[in-house]
Amino acid sequence: MNLVLFAATVAVLVIMALALVRAFVGPGVYDRILAVNMFGTKTVLFIALYGFLTDRPEFLDIALVYTLINFIGVIAVLNFVKDTIEKDQPTAEPSTEEEL
Amino acid sequence: MLYLVFLTFGLATFWLLMSGFWDNPLLLSFGVISVLLCLFFAWKIEKKYPFHKAISLLPGLPLFWMWLFKEVVVANIDVLKRIWLPEEFPLSPTIRTLPMSQKTRLGKTTYANAITLTPGTISMDVKGNEVTVYGLLKESVDDLEKGEMDKRVSKLEKRIL
Amino acid sequence: MEILINFISAILLVLGVFLGISGAIGLFRFPDFYTRMHAAGVTDTLCTACIIGGLVLQAGFTLITVKLIFILLFTWYSSPAAGHALIKAAHKTGLRPLLRKDSEQEEKSS
């Protein structure tokens, strides 16, 4: 069982790494915020899994707080960004008018 | 007033469940202080919120949640297909404004949240009685337009009217 | 019984991890910001539910289970709100979504 937990923990770490890559690459502010938001939710899962892996369920309290802080943080950053970006300023991929 | 009573009860239960210390007087007094602080803030923010009416929503929630969970699973499979087999299942992003039949603030919020929770559809804007939906697939927006979810949320909302 | 519960828990964990990795792959495969939001939505909802469900099965009936369920509840309540705020901000500041051709009209008229 510990093996599965360990594998899951490592896999969640990989997902977090992928989200971070998107946060660094991401063309535009909103892609980055999206990636950081996903990174945060995966961090919660990682903390919970790590707590089970090392038999220290107290970690769950941290995970619980992290869920809320992640949400508030995203909203706060978004509020800041929304005020900063001018409407006509190109935010991300500027010419995406083509059809899919 | 009833609002504050229910809120006190809920906050105290939440504190006891989270802390797990039931018999340490010092910690319990800290708990009482934090509950009072939260009550003060809640009272400042929402003086007229019909919380006791929202309580009567609770019995209807489990059924709605089960249905919503089923919807989420189905929608997840839809999006998974688009991720792994992009050639066979192409994307068809759509923006459409749909009417919604809820009347209260709580009902509208529940509906918009339910739309966003199912992957494949995100509520973009809520204005009056209309919600603008951005869907990854045309079919999922069509499904939403048929109004199954709208009906269920309205049925849930009838409990608080 | 013990083995069965462990088995189901392992399956749920693996399923959750698979969903998470699919979401991360989708984050790279999808063409623009608005479609990527849906990929992130996959990981936020069912992936969290599966992993937390797997952990709940291992914890049994304790306060730990209550905490895990609260984590799931908070995630399921806060992630739609964050997603809605994100997409609304992006739309309001003029980030154009990729759309099917015949739906351009709908967008303009709304």
CSV table of C-alpha atoms in Angstrom, one decimal:
chain,number,residue,atom,x,y,z
A,1,MET,CA,0.0,0.0,0.0
A,2,ASN,CA,2.8,2.3,0.9
A,3,LEU,CA,4.2,1.7,-2.6
A,4,VAL,CA,1.0,3.0,-4.2
A,5,LEU,CA,1.0,6.1,-1.9
A,6,PHE,CA,4.6,6.7,-2.8
A,7,ALA,CA,3.9,6.4,-6.5
A,8,ALA,CA,0.9,8.7,-6.2
A,9,THR,CA,2.9,11.3,-4.3
A,10,VAL,CA,5.6,11.3,-7.0
A,11,ALA,CA,3.0,11.5,-9.7
A,12,VAL,CA,1.4,14.5,-8.1
A,13,LEU,CA,4.9,16.1,-7.9
A,14,VAL,CA,5.2,15.5,-11.7
A,15,ILE,CA,1.8,17.2,-12.2
A,16,MET,CA,2.9,20.1,-10.1
A,17,ALA,CA,6.1,20.4,-12.2
A,18,LEU,CA,4.1,20.4,-15.4
A,19,ALA,CA,1.8,23.1,-14.1
A,20,LEU,CA,4.9,25.2,-13.1
A,21,VAL,CA,6.3,24.8,-16.6
A,22,ARG,CA,3.0,26.1,-18.0
A,23,ALA,CA,3.3,29.0,-15.5
A,24,PHE,CA,6.7,29.9,-16.8
A,25,VAL,CA,6.0,29.4,-20.5
A,26,GLY,CA,2.3,30.5,-20.5
A,27,PRO,CA,1.8,33.3,-23.0
A,28,GLY,CA,0.0,35.9,-21.0
A,29,VAL,CA,-1.0,36.7,-17.5
A,30,TYR,CA,-4.1,34.6,-17.3
A,31,ASP,CA,-2.4,31.4,-18.4
A,32,ARG,CA,0.1,31.9,-15.6
A,33,ILE,CA,-2.6,32.6,-13.0
A,34,LEU,CA,-4.5,29.5,-14.2
A,35,ALA,CA,-1.4,27.4,-13.9
A,36,VAL,CA,-0.6,28.7,-10.5
A,37,ASN,CA,-4.1,28.0,-9.4
A,38,MET,CA,-3.8,24.4,-10.5
A,39,PHE,CA,-0.4,24.2,-8.8
A,40,GLY,CA,-2.0,25.3,-5.6
A,41,THR,CA,-4.8,22.6,-5.7
A,42,LYS,CA,-2.2,20.0,-6.5
A,43,THR,CA,-0.1,21.2,-3.6
A,44,VAL,CA,-3.1,20.5,-1.3
A,45,LEU,CA,-3.2,16.9,-2.6
A,46,PHE,CA,0.5,16.6,-2.3
A,47,ILE,CA,0.5,17.7,1.4
A,48,ALA,CA,-2.4,15.3,2.1
A,49,LEU,CA,-0.7,12.4,0.4
A,50,TYR,CA,2.6,13.1,2.1
A,51,GLY,CA,0.9,13.2,5.5
A,52,PHE,CA,-0.4,9.7,4.9
A,53,LEU,CA,2.9,8.5,3.5
A,54,THR,CA,4.8,9.6,6.6
A,55,ASP,CA,1.9,8.7,9.0
A,56,ARG,CA,1.6,12.3,10.2
A,57,PRO,CA,-2.1,13.2,9.6
A,58,GLU,CA,-1.5,16.6,11.2
A,59,PHE,CA,-0.4,17.7,7.8
A,60,LEU,CA,-4.1,17.7,6.8
A,61,ASP,CA,-4.6,20.9,8.8
A,62,ILE,CA,-2.0,22.6,6.6
A,63,ALA,CA,-3.7,21.2,3.5
A,64,LEU,CA,-7.0,22.6,4.7
A,65,VAL,CA,-5.6,26.1,5.3
A,66,TYR,CA,-3.7,25.9,2.0
A,67,THR,CA,-7.0,25.3,0.1
A,68,LEU,CA,-8.5,28.5,1.4
A,69,ILE,CA,-5.3,30.6,1.0
A,70,ASN,CA,-4.9,29.3,-2.6
A,71,PHE,CA,-8.4,30.5,-3.4
A,72,ILE,CA,-8.0,33.9,-1.7
A,73,GLY,CA,-4.6,34.3,-3.3
A,74,VAL,CA,-5.9,33.7,-6.8
A,75,ILE,CA,-8.8,36.2,-6.3
A,76,ALA,CA,-6.4,38.8,-4.9
A,77,VAL,CA,-3.9,38.4,-7.8
A,78,LEU,CA,-6.7,38.5,-10.3
A,79,ASN,CA,-8.1,41.7,-8.7
A,80,PHE,CA,-4.7,43.3,-9.0
A,81,VAL,CA,-4.1,42.2,-12.6
A,82,LYS,CA,-7.6,43.3,-13.7
A,83,ASP,CA,-6.9,46.8,-12.5
A,84,THR,CA,-3.5,46.9,-14.0
A,85,ILE,CA,-4.2,45.6,-17.5
A,86,GLU,CA,-5.6,48.2,-19.9
A,87,LYS,CA,-8.3,47.1,-22.1
A,88,ASP,CA,-6.5,47.7,-25.4
A,89,GLN,CA,-3.2,46.4,-24.3
A,90,PRO,CA,-2.4,43.0,-25.8
A,91,THR,CA,-2.7,40.5,-23.0
A,92,ALA,CA,-1.8,37.2,-24.6
A,93,GLU,CA,-1.9,35.7,-28.1
A,94,PRO,CA,-3.0,38.9,-29.8
A,95,SER,CA,-4.4,37.6,-33.1
A,96,THR,CA,-6.6,34.7,-32.2
A,97,GLU,CA,-9.5,35.6,-34.4
A,98,GLU,CA,-9.1,32.7,-36.7
A,99,GLU,CA,-11.5,29.8,-36.5
A,100,LEU,CA,-10.6,26.5,-34.9
B,1,MET,CA,-31.3,36.7,15.0
B,2,LEU,CA,-32.0,33.2,13.9
B,3,TYR,CA,-29.2,33.6,11.5
B,4,LEU,CA,-26.7,34.3,14.4
B,5,VAL,CA,-28.0,31.3,16.3
B,6,PHE,CA,-27.5,28.9,13.4
B,7,LEU,CA,-24.2,30.4,12.6
B,8,THR,CA,-22.9,30.0,16.1
B,9,PHE,CA,-23.9,26.4,16.2
B,10,GLY,CA,-22.3,25.7,12.8
B,11,LEU,CA,-19.1,27.5,13.7
B,12,ALA,CA,-18.8,25.8,17.1
B,13,THR,CA,-19.3,22.3,15.4
B,14,PHE,CA,-16.7,23.2,12.8
B,15,TRP,CA,-14.2,24.3,15.4
B,16,LEU,CA,-14.7,21.2,17.5
B,17,LEU,CA,-14.3,18.9,14.5
B,18,MET,CA,-11.2,20.7,13.2
B,19,SER,CA,-9.4,20.9,16.6
B,20,GLY,CA,-10.2,17.5,18.0
B,21,PHE,CA,-9.5,18.8,21.6
B,22,TRP,CA,-12.8,18.5,23.5
B,23,ASP,CA,-11.7,18.8,27.1
B,24,ASN,CA,-8.9,21.4,27.4
B,25,PRO,CA,-10.4,24.5,29.0
B,26,LEU,CA,-7.7,26.9,27.6
B,27,LEU,CA,-8.1,25.7,24.0
B,28,LEU,CA,-11.9,25.6,24.4
B,29,SER,CA,-11.9,29.3,25.5
B,30,PHE,CA,-9.7,30.2,22.5
B,31,GLY,CA,-12.3,28.4,20.4
B,32,VAL,CA,-15.1,30.4,21.9
B,33,ILE,CA,-13.2,33.6,21.2
B,34,SER,CA,-12.6,32.7,17.6
B,35,VAL,CA,-16.3,31.8,17.1
B,36,LEU,CA,-17.3,35.2,18.6
B,37,LEU,CA,-14.9,37.0,16.3
B,38,CYS,CA,-16.3,35.2,13.2
B,39,LEU,CA,-19.8,36.0,14.4
B,40,PHE,CA,-18.9,39.6,14.7
B,41,PHE,CA,-17.5,39.7,11.1
B,42,ALA,CA,-20.4,37.8,9.7
B,43,TRP,CA,-22.9,40.1,11.4
B,44,LYS,CA,-21.1,43.1,10.0
B,45,ILE,CA,-21.1,41.7,6.4
B,46,GLU,CA,-24.5,40.2,6.1
B,47,LYS,CA,-27.2,41.6,8.4
B,48,LYS,CA,-30.2,40.6,6.4
B,49,TYR,CA,-29.1,37.3,4.9
B,50,PRO,CA,-31.9,34.7,5.2
B,51,PHE,CA,-29.6,32.0,6.6
B,52,HIS,CA,-32.4,30.1,8.4
B,53,LYS,CA,-34.1,29.8,5.0
B,54,ALA,CA,-30.9,28.5,3.4
B,55,ILE,CA,-30.9,25.8,6.2
B,56,SER,CA,-34.1,24.4,4.8
B,57,LEU,CA,-32.1,23.8,1.5
B,58,LEU,CA,-29.9,21.1,3.2
B,59,PRO,CA,-32.3,18.1,2.9
B,60,GLY,CA,-32.5,18.5,-0.8
B,61,LEU,CA,-28.7,18.8,-1.3
B,62,PRO,CA,-27.6,15.1,-1.1
B,63,LEU,CA,-29.8,14.1,-4.1
B,64,PHE,CA,-28.7,17.1,-6.0
B,65,TRP,CA,-25.0,16.4,-5.2
B,66,MET,CA,-25.3,12.8,-6.3
B,67,TRP,CA,-26.8,13.9,-9.6
B,68,LEU,CA,-24.2,16.6,-10.0
B,69,PHE,CA,-21.4,14.1,-9.3
B,70,LYS,CA,-22.8,11.9,-12.1
B,71,GLU,CA,-22.8,14.9,-14.4
B,72,VAL,CA,-19.2,15.8,-13.4
B,73,VAL,CA,-18.0,12.2,-14.2
B,74,VAL,CA,-19.7,12.2,-17.6
B,75,ALA,CA,-18.3,15.6,-18.4
B,76,ASN,CA,-14.9,14.6,-17.3
B,77,ILE,CA,-14.9,11.6,-19.6
B,78,ASP,CA,-15.9,13.9,-22.5
B,79,VAL,CA,-13.0,16.3,-21.8
B,80,LEU,CA,-10.6,13.4,-21.3
B,81,LYS,CA,-11.5,12.1,-24.8
B,82,ARG,CA,-10.5,15.5,-26.2
B,83,ILE,CA,-7.2,15.5,-24.4
B,84,TRP,CA,-6.0,12.1,-25.4
B,85,LEU,CA,-7.6,11.7,-28.8
B,86,PRO,CA,-7.7,15.2,-30.3
B,87,GLU,CA,-8.0,13.9,-33.9
B,88,GLU,CA,-11.1,11.8,-33.4
B,89,PHE,CA,-12.9,14.2,-31.1
B,90,PRO,CA,-12.2,17.8,-32.2
B,91,LEU,CA,-13.0,20.8,-30.1
B,92,SER,CA,-15.8,23.1,-30.8
B,93,PRO,CA,-15.7,26.1,-28.4
B,94,THR,CA,-19.0,28.0,-28.1
B,95,ILE,CA,-20.2,31.0,-26.3
B,96,ARG,CA,-23.9,31.3,-25.8
B,97,THR,CA,-26.2,33.2,-23.5
B,98,LEU,CA,-28.9,31.1,-21.8
B,99,PRO,CA,-31.9,32.1,-19.7
B,100,MET,CA,-32.2,30.9,-16.2
B,101,SER,CA,-35.3,30.5,-14.1
B,102,GLN,CA,-33.9,31.0,-10.6
B,103,LYS,CA,-35.2,34.1,-8.7
B,104,THR,CA,-33.0,34.3,-5.6
B,105,ARG,CA,-29.4,35.2,-5.3
B,106,LEU,CA,-28.6,31.8,-3.8
B,107,GLY,CA,-30.3,29.9,-6.6
B,108,LYS,CA,-28.5,31.9,-9.3
B,109,THR,CA,-25.2,31.3,-7.6
B,110,THR,CA,-25.9,27.6,-7.2
B,111,TYR,CA,-26.7,27.3,-10.9
B,112,ALA,CA,-23.7,29.2,-12.1
B,113,ASN,CA,-21.4,27.3,-9.8
B,114,ALA,CA,-22.9,24.0,-11.0
B,115,ILE,CA,-22.3,25.0,-14.6
B,116,THR,CA,-18.6,25.9,-13.8
B,117,LEU,CA,-18.1,22.8,-11.7
B,118,THR,CA,-18.8,20.4,-14.6
B,119,PRO,CA,-15.7,20.5,-16.8
B,120,GLY,CA,-16.5,21.5,-20.4
B,121,THR,CA,-18.8,24.4,-19.5
B,122,ILE,CA,-17.9,27.6,-17.6
B,123,SER,CA,-20.3,30.4,-16.7
B,124,MET,CA,-18.7,33.6,-17.9
B,125,ASP,CA,-21.1,36.2,-16.7
B,126,VAL,CA,-24.4,36.4,-14.8
B,127,LYS,CA,-26.6,39.4,-15.7
B,128,GLY,CA,-30.2,39.6,-14.4
B,129,ASN,CA,-31.9,36.4,-15.6
B,130,GLU,CA,-29.3,35.4,-18.1
B,131,VAL,CA,-26.0,33.4,-17.8
B,132,THR,CA,-23.3,33.5,-20.5
B,133,VAL,CA,-21.7,30.1,-20.9
B,134,TYR,CA,-18.4,29.2,-22.5
B,135,GLY,CA,-18.4,25.6,-23.5
B,136,LEU,CA,-15.5,23.5,-24.8
B,137,LEU,CA,-18.0,21.4,-26.9
B,138,LYS,CA,-21.1,22.5,-28.7
B,139,GLU,CA,-22.9,19.4,-27.4
B,140,SER,CA,-22.4,20.2,-23.8
B,141,VAL,CA,-23.8,23.7,-24.3
B,142,ASP,CA,-26.7,22.2,-26.1
B,143,ASP,CA,-27.3,19.8,-23.2
B,144,LEU,CA,-27.3,22.7,-20.9
B,145,GLU,CA,-29.8,24.6,-23.0
B,146,LYS,CA,-32.2,21.7,-22.7
B,147,GLY,CA,-32.5,22.8,-19.1
B,148,GLU,CA,-32.1,19.7,-17.0
B,149,MET,CA,-29.7,21.3,-14.6
B,150,ASP,CA,-31.7,24.5,-14.5
B,151,LYS,CA,-34.8,22.5,-13.6
B,152,ARG,CA,-33.1,20.7,-10.8
B,153,VAL,CA,-31.6,23.8,-9.3
B,154,SER,CA,-35.0,25.5,-9.5
B,155,LYS,CA,-36.6,22.6,-7.7
B,156,LEU,CA,-33.9,22.9,-5.0
B,157,GLU,CA,-34.6,26.6,-4.8
B,158,LYS,CA,-38.3,26.1,-4.2
B,159,ARG,CA,-37.4,25.0,-0.6
B,160,ILE,CA,-36.3,28.5,0.3
B,161,LEU,CA,-38.9,30.6,-1.5
C,1,MET,CA,-12.1,-6.9,3.9
C,2,GLU,CA,-8.9,-5.1,4.7
C,3,ILE,CA,-7.4,-6.2,1.4
C,4,LEU,CA,-10.5,-5.2,-0.5
C,5,ILE,CA,-10.5,-1.7,1.0
C,6,ASN,CA,-6.9,-1.3,0.2
C,7,PHE,CA,-7.4,-2.5,-3.3
C,8,ILE,CA,-10.3,0.0,-4.0
C,9,SER,CA,-8.3,2.8,-2.4
C,10,ALA,CA,-5.3,2.0,-4.6
C,11,ILE,CA,-7.5,2.0,-7.7
C,12,LEU,CA,-9.0,5.4,-6.7
C,13,LEU,CA,-5.5,6.8,-6.1
C,14,VAL,CA,-4.3,5.6,-9.5
C,15,LEU,CA,-7.4,6.9,-11.2
C,16,GLY,CA,-6.9,10.3,-9.6
C,17,VAL,CA,-3.3,10.5,-10.6
C,18,PHE,CA,-4.3,9.5,-14.2
C,19,LEU,CA,-6.9,12.3,-14.3
C,20,GLY,CA,-4.3,14.7,-12.9
C,21,ILE,CA,-1.7,13.8,-15.5
C,22,SER,CA,-4.4,14.1,-18.3
C,23,GLY,CA,-5.2,17.6,-17.0
C,24,ALA,CA,-1.6,18.6,-17.0
C,25,ILE,CA,-1.2,17.2,-20.6
C,26,GLY,CA,-4.3,19.0,-21.6
C,27,LEU,CA,-2.8,22.2,-20.2
C,28,PHE,CA,-0.2,21.8,-23.0
C,29,ARG,CA,-2.3,20.4,-25.8
C,30,PHE,CA,-5.2,22.8,-25.8
C,31,PRO,CA,-4.8,25.8,-28.1
C,32,ASP,CA,-5.7,28.8,-26.1
C,33,PHE,CA,-6.4,30.1,-22.6
C,34,TYR,CA,-10.1,29.5,-22.6
C,35,THR,CA,-9.8,25.8,-23.6
C,36,ARG,CA,-7.0,25.3,-21.1
C,37,MET,CA,-9.4,26.3,-18.3
C,38,HIS,CA,-11.4,23.2,-19.0
C,39,ALA,CA,-8.3,21.0,-18.8
C,40,ALA,CA,-7.6,22.5,-15.4
C,41,GLY,CA,-11.2,21.9,-14.5
C,42,VAL,CA,-10.7,18.2,-14.9
C,43,THR,CA,-7.9,18.1,-12.4
C,44,ASP,CA,-9.8,20.4,-10.0
C,45,THR,CA,-12.9,18.3,-9.7
C,46,LEU,CA,-12.7,14.5,-10.3
C,47,CYS,CA,-8.9,14.2,-9.7
C,48,THR,CA,-9.2,15.7,-6.2
C,49,ALA,CA,-12.3,13.7,-5.5
C,50,CYS,CA,-10.6,10.4,-6.5
C,51,ILE,CA,-7.4,11.0,-4.5
C,52,ILE,CA,-9.3,12.3,-1.4
C,53,GLY,CA,-11.7,9.3,-1.7
C,54,GLY,CA,-8.8,6.9,-1.8
C,55,LEU,CA,-7.3,8.5,1.3
C,56,VAL,CA,-10.7,8.4,3.1
C,57,LEU,CA,-10.9,4.7,2.5
C,58,GLN,CA,-7.5,4.3,4.2
C,59,ALA,CA,-8.3,6.6,7.1
C,60,GLY,CA,-11.5,4.9,8.2
C,61,PHE,CA,-14.0,6.6,10.6
C,62,THR,CA,-11.9,9.2,12.4
C,63,LEU,CA,-11.5,13.0,12.6
C,64,ILE,CA,-9.0,12.6,9.7
C,65,THR,CA,-11.9,11.6,7.5
C,66,VAL,CA,-13.8,14.7,8.5
C,67,LYS,CA,-10.9,16.9,7.6
C,68,LEU,CA,-10.4,15.2,4.3
C,69,ILE,CA,-14.1,15.6,3.4
C,70,PHE,CA,-13.8,19.3,4.4
C,71,ILE,CA,-10.8,19.7,2.0
C,72,LEU,CA,-12.9,18.1,-0.8
C,73,LEU,CA,-15.8,20.4,0.1
C,74,PHE,CA,-13.7,23.5,0.1
C,75,THR,CA,-12.0,22.6,-3.2
C,76,TRP,CA,-15.4,21.9,-4.9
C,77,TYR,CA,-16.8,25.2,-3.6
C,78,SER,CA,-13.8,27.4,-4.3
C,79,SER,CA,-12.6,26.2,-7.6
C,80,PRO,CA,-15.7,27.2,-9.6
C,81,ALA,CA,-15.6,30.6,-8.0
C,82,ALA,CA,-11.9,31.0,-8.9
C,83,GLY,CA,-12.6,29.7,-12.4
C,84,HIS,CA,-15.5,32.1,-12.9
C,85,ALA,CA,-13.5,35.0,-11.7
C,86,LEU,CA,-10.6,34.1,-13.9
C,87,ILE,CA,-12.6,33.7,-17.1
C,88,LYS,CA,-14.7,36.8,-16.4
C,89,ALA,CA,-11.6,38.9,-15.9
C,90,ALA,CA,-10.0,37.5,-19.1
C,91,HIS,CA,-13.1,38.2,-21.1
C,92,LYS,CA,-13.6,41.7,-19.7
C,93,THR,CA,-10.0,42.7,-20.5
C,94,GLY,CA,-10.4,41.7,-24.1
C,95,LEU,CA,-8.7,38.3,-24.5
C,96,ARG,CA,-10.4,36.8,-27.5
C,97,PRO,CA,-11.4,33.1,-27.4
C,98,LEU,CA,-11.0,30.7,-30.3
C,99,LEU,CA,-14.4,29.8,-31.5
C,100,ARG,CA,-16.1,27.7,-34.1
C,101,LYS,CA,-16.8,29.7,-37.2
C,102,ASP,CA,-20.6,29.6,-37.1
C,103,SER,CA,-20.7,30.7,-33.4
C,104,GLU,CA,-18.9,34.0,-34.0
C,105,GLN,CA,-22.3,35.6,-34.6
C,106,GLU,CA,-23.7,34.4,-31.3
C,107,GLU,CA,-20.7,36.0,-29.6
C,108,LYS,CA,-21.1,39.3,-31.3
C,109,SER,CA,-24.8,39.6,-30.7
C,110,SER,CA,-24.6,38.7,-27.0
